[in-house]
Tab-separated table of C-alpha atoms and ligand atoms in Angstrom:
chain	number	residue	atom	x	y	z
A	16	MET	CA	-2.616	-25.237	-7.878
A	17	HIS	CA	-1.730	-22.558	-10.467
A	18	GLU	CA	1.959	-22.791	-9.509
A	19	GLU	CA	3.007	-22.341	-13.128
A	20	GLN	CA	0.915	-19.183	-13.413
A	21	PHE	CA	2.323	-17.767	-10.189
A	22	ASN	CA	5.876	-18.460	-11.362
A	23	ALA	CA	5.215	-16.696	-14.661
A	24	MET	CA	3.751	-13.701	-12.801
A	25	ARG	CA	6.785	-13.537	-10.517
A	26	GLN	CA	9.106	-13.718	-13.545
A	27	SER	CA	7.261	-10.930	-15.404
A	28	ILE	CA	8.065	-8.591	-12.512
A	29	VAL	CA	11.687	-9.740	-12.304
A	30	ASP	CA	11.958	-9.157	-16.068
A	31	GLY	CA	10.347	-5.722	-15.699
A	32	ALA	CA	7.822	-6.563	-18.431
A	33	PRO	CA	4.625	-4.509	-17.987
A	34	GLU	CA	2.789	-5.918	-21.026
A	35	HIS	CA	3.460	-9.486	-20.063
A	36	ALA	CA	2.506	-8.796	-16.443
A	37	SER	CA	-0.758	-7.269	-17.593
A	38	GLU	CA	-1.506	-10.265	-19.869
A	39	LEU	CA	-0.799	-12.651	-17.001
A	40	ALA	CA	-3.095	-10.667	-14.718
A	41	SER	CA	-5.932	-10.975	-17.261
A	42	LYS	CA	-5.198	-14.665	-17.670
A	43	ALA	CA	-5.340	-15.125	-13.885
A	44	LEU	CA	-8.838	-13.649	-13.795
A	45	GLU	CA	-9.902	-15.934	-16.669
A	46	LEU	CA	-8.613	-18.914	-14.696
A	47	GLY	CA	-10.636	-17.877	-11.647
A	48	ILE	CA	-7.615	-16.897	-9.539
A	49	ALA	CA	-8.683	-14.311	-6.933
A	50	PRO	CA	-7.045	-10.928	-7.685
A	51	LEU	CA	-5.473	-10.631	-4.244
A	52	GLU	CA	-4.096	-14.145	-4.516
A	53	ALA	CA	-2.508	-13.258	-7.876
A	54	ILE	CA	-0.925	-10.216	-6.252
A	55	ASN	CA	0.306	-11.973	-3.119
A	56	LYS	CA	1.396	-15.305	-4.592
A	57	GLY	CA	2.396	-14.186	-8.085
A	58	PHE	CA	3.478	-10.598	-8.461
A	59	VAL	CA	4.686	-9.528	-4.987
A	60	PRO	CA	7.285	-12.342	-4.765
A	61	GLY	CA	8.806	-10.870	-7.950
A	62	LEU	CA	9.118	-7.466	-6.298
A	63	THR	CA	10.522	-9.027	-3.130
A	64	HIS	CA	13.152	-10.798	-5.202
A	65	ILE	CA	14.137	-7.709	-7.203
A	66	GLY	CA	14.258	-5.642	-3.997
A	67	GLU	CA	16.635	-8.150	-2.446
A	68	GLN	CA	18.810	-8.217	-5.597
A	69	PHE	CA	18.893	-4.414	-5.516
A	70	ARG	CA	19.965	-4.442	-1.883
A	71	LEU	CA	22.791	-6.842	-2.776
A	72	GLY	CA	23.883	-4.648	-5.683
A	73	GLU	CA	23.046	-7.382	-8.219
A	74	VAL	CA	20.538	-5.173	-10.092
A	75	PHE	CA	20.278	-1.400	-10.437
A	76	LEU	CA	17.745	1.417	-10.227
A	77	PRO	CA	16.402	1.010	-13.798
A	78	ASP	CA	15.586	-2.632	-12.945
A	79	LEU	CA	13.723	-1.483	-9.830
A	80	VAL	CA	11.834	1.100	-11.905
A	81	MET	CA	10.833	-1.460	-14.535
A	82	ALA	CA	9.766	-3.964	-11.870
A	83	GLY	CA	7.616	-1.233	-10.340
A	84	GLU	CA	6.085	-0.446	-13.759
A	85	ALA	CA	5.329	-4.120	-14.352
A	86	MET	CA	3.679	-4.362	-10.931
A	87	LYS	CA	1.572	-1.287	-11.624
A	88	ALA	CA	0.443	-2.763	-14.961
A	89	ALA	CA	-0.663	-5.977	-13.221
A	90	VAL	CA	-2.453	-4.126	-10.422
A	91	ALA	CA	-4.248	-1.912	-12.977
A	92	VAL	CA	-5.839	-5.043	-14.456
A	93	LEU	CA	-6.689	-6.615	-11.085
A	94	GLU	CA	-7.889	-3.490	-9.287
A	95	PRO	CA	-11.342	-3.137	-10.944
A	96	GLU	CA	-12.078	-6.762	-10.074
A	97	MET	CA	-11.062	-6.168	-6.439
A	98	GLN	CA	-13.348	-3.142	-6.346
A	99	LYS	CA	-16.198	-5.164	-7.834
A	100	ARG	CA	-15.847	-7.847	-5.188
A	101	GLY	CA	-16.338	-5.321	-2.407
A	102	THR	CA	-20.088	-5.532	-2.288
A	103	GLN	CA	-20.652	-3.529	0.878
A	104	ARG	CA	-22.821	-0.439	0.395
A	105	GLU	CA	-22.809	1.291	3.791
A	106	ILE	CA	-19.806	3.629	4.234
A	107	LEU	CA	-17.807	2.263	7.138
A	108	GLY	CA	-15.738	5.394	7.615
A	109	LYS	CA	-13.586	8.004	5.900
A	110	VAL	CA	-9.873	7.409	5.436
A	111	VAL	CA	-7.286	9.928	4.271
A	112	LEU	CA	-4.327	8.004	2.882
A	113	GLY	CA	-0.931	8.799	1.411
A	114	THR	CA	2.773	8.059	1.238
A	115	VAL	CA	4.886	10.479	3.253
A	116	LYS	CA	6.896	13.415	1.964
A	117	GLY	CA	10.140	12.380	0.261
A	118	ASP	CA	8.846	8.912	-0.550
A	119	ILE	CA	7.458	7.999	-3.969
A	120	HIS	CA	6.690	4.303	-3.372
A	121	GLU	CA	3.054	3.953	-4.349
A	122	ILE	CA	2.253	0.296	-4.996
A	123	GLY	CA	1.603	-0.845	-1.413
A	124	LYS	CA	-0.281	2.335	-0.542
A	125	THR	CA	-2.491	1.927	-3.608
A	126	LEU	CA	-3.250	-1.672	-2.640
A	127	VAL	CA	-4.275	-0.505	0.818
A	128	SER	CA	-6.456	2.153	-0.809
A	129	THR	CA	-8.116	-0.369	-3.138
A	130	LEU	CA	-8.871	-2.887	-0.385
A	131	LEU	CA	-10.176	-0.234	1.986
A	132	SER	CA	-12.578	1.110	-0.600
A	133	ALA	CA	-13.553	-2.384	-1.707
A	134	SER	CA	-14.373	-3.078	1.960
A	135	GLY	CA	-16.691	-0.100	2.236
A	136	PHE	CA	-14.453	2.773	3.379
A	137	GLN	CA	-14.481	6.093	1.577
A	138	VAL	CA	-10.839	6.706	0.735
A	139	PHE	CA	-9.231	10.060	-0.030
A	140	ASP	CA	-5.964	8.988	-1.638
A	141	LEU	CA	-3.496	11.876	-1.563
A	142	GLY	CA	-0.897	9.970	-3.590
A	143	VAL	CA	2.816	9.941	-2.850
A	144	ASP	CA	5.342	12.473	-1.541
A	145	VAL	CA	2.584	14.057	0.553
A	146	PRO	CA	3.562	16.997	2.802
A	147	VAL	CA	2.816	16.484	6.507
A	148	GLU	CA	0.368	19.383	6.730
A	149	ARG	CA	-1.630	18.081	3.755
A	150	PHE	CA	-2.665	14.990	5.742
A	151	ALA	CA	-3.991	17.166	8.557
A	152	GLU	CA	-5.722	19.653	6.238
A	153	LYS	CA	-7.482	16.929	4.287
A	154	ALA	CA	-8.477	15.102	7.487
A	155	ARG	CA	-10.100	18.275	8.772
A	156	GLU	CA	-11.743	19.084	5.419
A	157	VAL	CA	-13.427	15.693	4.980
A	158	GLN	CA	-13.871	14.977	8.701
A	159	ALA	CA	-11.851	11.801	8.398
A	160	ASP	CA	-12.122	8.974	10.902
A	161	ILE	CA	-8.703	7.601	10.032
A	162	VAL	CA	-5.471	8.884	8.526
A	163	GLY	CA	-3.299	6.197	6.913
A	164	VAL	CA	0.375	6.902	6.344
A	165	SER	CA	2.639	4.714	4.254
A	166	ALA	CA	6.470	4.842	4.267
A	167	LEU	CA	8.861	2.513	2.466
A	168	LEU	CA	12.199	4.025	3.416
A	169	THR	CA	13.868	4.037	6.812
A	170	THR	CA	14.658	7.682	6.111
A	171	THR	CA	11.014	8.647	5.521
A	172	MET	CA	9.451	6.693	8.406
A	173	GLN	CA	10.077	9.759	10.538
A	174	GLY	CA	7.415	11.490	8.429
A	175	GLN	CA	4.806	9.206	9.991
A	176	LYS	CA	5.678	10.605	13.395
A	177	SER	CA	5.405	14.124	11.976
A	178	VAL	CA	1.909	13.360	10.685
A	179	VAL	CA	0.809	12.183	14.161
A	180	GLU	CA	2.259	15.399	15.601
A	181	ALA	CA	0.537	17.554	12.962
A	182	LEU	CA	-2.839	15.938	13.737
A	183	ASP	CA	-2.202	16.685	17.427
A	184	ARG	CA	-1.336	20.294	16.598
A	185	HIS	CA	-4.541	20.655	14.594
A	186	GLY	CA	-6.528	19.331	17.561
A	187	LEU	CA	-7.798	16.400	15.519
A	188	ARG	CA	-6.655	13.681	17.911
A	189	PRO	CA	-7.624	11.395	19.488
A	190	LYS	CA	-10.840	11.456	17.439
A	191	VAL	CA	-8.919	10.866	14.220
A	192	LYS	CA	-7.089	7.546	14.389
A	193	VAL	CA	-3.754	6.945	12.679
A	194	ILE	CA	-2.678	3.740	10.931
A	195	VAL	CA	0.875	3.316	9.676
A	196	GLY	CA	2.438	0.728	7.409
A	197	GLY	CA	5.101	0.017	4.806
A	198	ALA	CA	7.973	-2.469	4.557
A	199	PRO	CA	10.318	-1.011	7.230
A	200	VAL	CA	7.502	-0.139	9.653
A	201	THR	CA	6.923	-2.295	12.751
A	202	ARG	CA	4.336	-2.522	15.486
A	203	ASP	CA	6.954	-1.168	17.923
A	204	TRP	CA	7.500	1.871	15.744
A	205	ALA	CA	3.755	2.461	15.488
A	206	GLU	CA	3.459	2.364	19.282
A	207	LYS	CA	6.503	4.556	19.768
A	208	ILE	CA	5.115	7.370	17.594
A	209	GLY	CA	1.633	7.161	19.118
A	210	ALA	CA	-0.145	5.706	16.087
A	211	ASP	CA	-3.326	3.744	16.830
A	212	GLY	CA	-2.662	0.870	14.485
A	213	TYR	CA	-0.093	-0.894	12.336
A	214	GLY	CA	-0.907	-2.823	9.190
A	215	GLN	CA	1.585	-5.442	8.136
A	216	ASP	CA	-0.190	-5.757	4.802
A	217	ALA	CA	-3.241	-4.370	3.052
A	218	MET	CA	-5.626	-6.960	4.523
A	219	ALA	CA	-4.346	-6.179	8.016
A	220	ALA	CA	-4.852	-2.470	7.343
A	221	VAL	CA	-8.526	-3.135	6.582
A	222	ALA	CA	-8.925	-5.269	9.726
A	223	ILE	CA	-7.316	-2.568	11.898
A	224	ALA	CA	-9.426	0.171	10.310
A	225	ARG	CA	-12.576	-1.832	11.034
A	226	SER	CA	-11.594	-2.567	14.613
A	227	LEU	CA	-10.631	1.058	15.327
A	228	LEU	CA	-14.112	2.102	14.256
A	229	HIS	CA	-15.720	-0.939	15.935
A	230	LYS	CA	-17.137	-2.070	12.580
B	15	LIG	CO1	12.559	1.382	-3.743
B	15	LIG	N1	13.368	0.748	-2.090
B	15	LIG	N2	13.736	2.919	-3.749
B	15	LIG	N3	11.735	1.791	-5.436
B	15	LIG	N4	11.767	-0.326	-3.676
B	15	LIG	C1	12.766	-0.403	-1.455
B	15	LIG	C2	11.674	0.016	-0.475
B	15	LIG	C3	14.023	-1.066	-0.728
B	15	LIG	C4	13.647	-1.920	0.495
B	15	LIG	C5	14.848	-1.881	-1.779
B	15	LIG	C6	16.104	-2.491	-1.175
B	15	LIG	O1	17.091	-1.816	-1.058
B	15	LIG	N5	16.056	-3.758	-0.806
B	15	LIG	C7	14.866	0.198	-0.389
B	15	LIG	C8	14.580	0.843	0.961
B	15	LIG	C9	15.655	0.583	1.987
B	15	LIG	C10	15.265	1.204	3.277
B	15	LIG	O2	15.243	2.394	3.421
B	15	LIG	N6	14.908	0.362	4.226
B	15	LIG	C11	14.529	1.111	-1.548
B	15	LIG	C12	15.329	2.211	-1.977
B	15	LIG	C13	16.671	2.361	-1.285
B	15	LIG	C14	14.898	3.097	-2.996
B	15	LIG	C15	15.631	4.354	-3.509
B	15	LIG	C16	16.294	5.224	-2.423
B	15	LIG	C17	16.657	3.856	-4.557
B	15	LIG	C18	17.589	4.940	-5.103
B	15	LIG	O3	17.143	5.897	-5.677
B	15	LIG	N7	18.867	4.711	-4.899
B	15	LIG	C19	14.502	5.106	-4.241
B	15	LIG	C20	13.748	6.077	-3.317
B	15	LIG	C21	12.762	6.934	-4.059
B	15	LIG	C22	11.897	7.731	-3.101
B	15	LIG	O4	10.876	7.240	-2.631
B	15	LIG	N8	12.307	8.947	-2.779
B	15	LIG	C23	13.605	3.974	-4.619
B	15	LIG	C24	12.785	3.994	-5.748
B	15	LIG	C25	11.961	2.961	-6.142
B	15	LIG	C26	11.190	2.959	-7.456
B	15	LIG	C27	10.597	4.323	-7.813
B	15	LIG	C28	12.156	2.559	-8.547
B	15	LIG	C29	10.168	1.788	-7.227
B	15	LIG	C30	8.775	2.281	-6.761
B	15	LIG	C31	7.813	2.355	-7.931
B	15	LIG	C32	6.434	2.761	-7.486
B	15	LIG	O5	5.981	2.610	-6.366
B	15	LIG	N9	5.734	3.323	-8.467
B	15	LIG	C33	10.807	1.024	-6.076
B	15	LIG	C34	10.439	-0.307	-5.715
B	15	LIG	C35	9.485	-1.026	-6.662
B	15	LIG	C36	10.923	-0.928	-4.537
B	15	LIG	C37	10.677	-2.371	-4.030
B	15	LIG	C38	11.491	-3.315	-4.930
B	15	LIG	C39	9.234	-2.832	-4.006
B	15	LIG	C40	8.255	-1.936	-3.224
B	15	LIG	C41	6.851	-2.430	-3.467
B	15	LIG	O6	6.121	-1.877	-4.281
B	15	LIG	N10	6.507	-3.580	-2.834
B	15	LIG	C42	11.226	-2.274	-2.529
B	15	LIG	C43	11.792	-3.591	-2.021
B	15	LIG	C44	10.771	-4.337	-1.168
B	15	LIG	O7	9.909	-3.753	-0.537
B	15	LIG	N11	10.921	-5.619	-1.133
B	15	LIG	C45	12.058	-1.059	-2.576
B	15	LIG	C46	5.211	-4.280	-3.056
B	15	LIG	C47	4.144	-3.683	-2.178
B	15	LIG	C48	2.837	-4.458	-2.394
B	15	LIG	O8	4.558	-3.866	-0.844
B	15	LIG	O9	4.984	-1.386	-0.531
B	15	LIG	O10	5.655	-3.081	1.257
B	15	LIG	P1	4.732	-2.654	0.195
B	15	LIG	O11	3.249	-2.527	0.801
B	15	LIG	C49	2.647	-3.569	1.544
B	15	LIG	C50	2.891	-3.464	3.049
B	15	LIG	O12	4.095	-2.847	3.392
B	15	LIG	C51	1.678	-2.776	3.559
B	15	LIG	O13	0.644	-3.243	2.695
B	15	LIG	C52	1.158	-3.332	1.374
B	15	LIG	C53	0.400	-4.419	0.648
B	15	LIG	O14	0.477	-5.666	1.297
B	15	LIG	N12	1.582	-1.320	3.577
B	15	LIG	C54	0.721	-0.725	4.436
B	15	LIG	C55	2.156	-0.382	2.815
B	15	LIG	N13	1.718	0.816	3.172
B	15	LIG	C56	0.821	0.641	4.148
B	15	LIG	C57	0.053	1.541	4.872
B	15	LIG	C58	-0.795	1.046	5.858
B	15	LIG	C59	-0.863	-0.307	6.136
B	15	LIG	C60	-0.124	-1.222	5.423
B	15	LIG	O15	-1.588	1.801	6.597
B	15	LIG	C61	-1.759	3.144	6.225
């Protein structure tokens, strides 16, 4: 069902067409497609494709930038609906979240942020390119239960380890749990750096956050 819609969504990202992507996102909601389904079955495959083409040298940085812009436009339309669907009232816990220093990939991190808050977590989203110490300072300030660290580059994954170390230095562990994620991140890596959880995708991040807090 909705295959044609999903294909059009995928193509709007490949074409780097923010307006079209945003129209298709609105259309998806009109058709009763769940926002997360539109993201996972429609728009993300476009980004996966463009990422692969970039890796092969078939497309260039401007194409990657435009694909990212198109994705952001689609998510901007779908996000309020995702928030609305999170009906929970009780705050399950506080999460400080960000993408590590040197890394400006924001789309996956923002999805994690949206789903966590839609699921009842209070999220303090620090954005991208976040210095190591900032994670620890914010965690202390808001008395976070969890710190979530996203990294999309093999070169910036190391920053996740530095965040775990900074939380240790600040005496915030093991009370404050750490969840890591991002395309190059694996469960093995999470274990190796002493993180408490690894989220393969945004839904998994929510499940891990819940289980770490026994909610
Ligand atoms: Co960049 N980029 N990029 N990029 N980019 C990748 C990551 C890359 C894999 C492309 C490739 O070569 N095939 C490659 C990294 C290679 C590597 O190191 N392994 C790469 C590169 C090389 C670069 C630059 C270095 C390119 C250059 O300048 N020469 C540069 C680096 C800039 C920097 O950060 N310093 C760069 C720049 C960019 C843009 C700015 C143009 C743009 C980002 C725009 C933006 O975010 N506003 C961009 C994009 C769009 C991509 C790809 C195509 C898509 C990333 C994305 O948004 N995916 C990406 C290729 C790919 O991943 N297939 C690529 C969709 C998103 C929903 O998925 O972010 O994986 P993802 O998040 C998922 C999960 O990973 C997980 O849940 C999310 C939702 O399901 N998750 C978590 C993420 N964080 C989590 C945290 C958690 C738990 C789960 O807990 C806390």
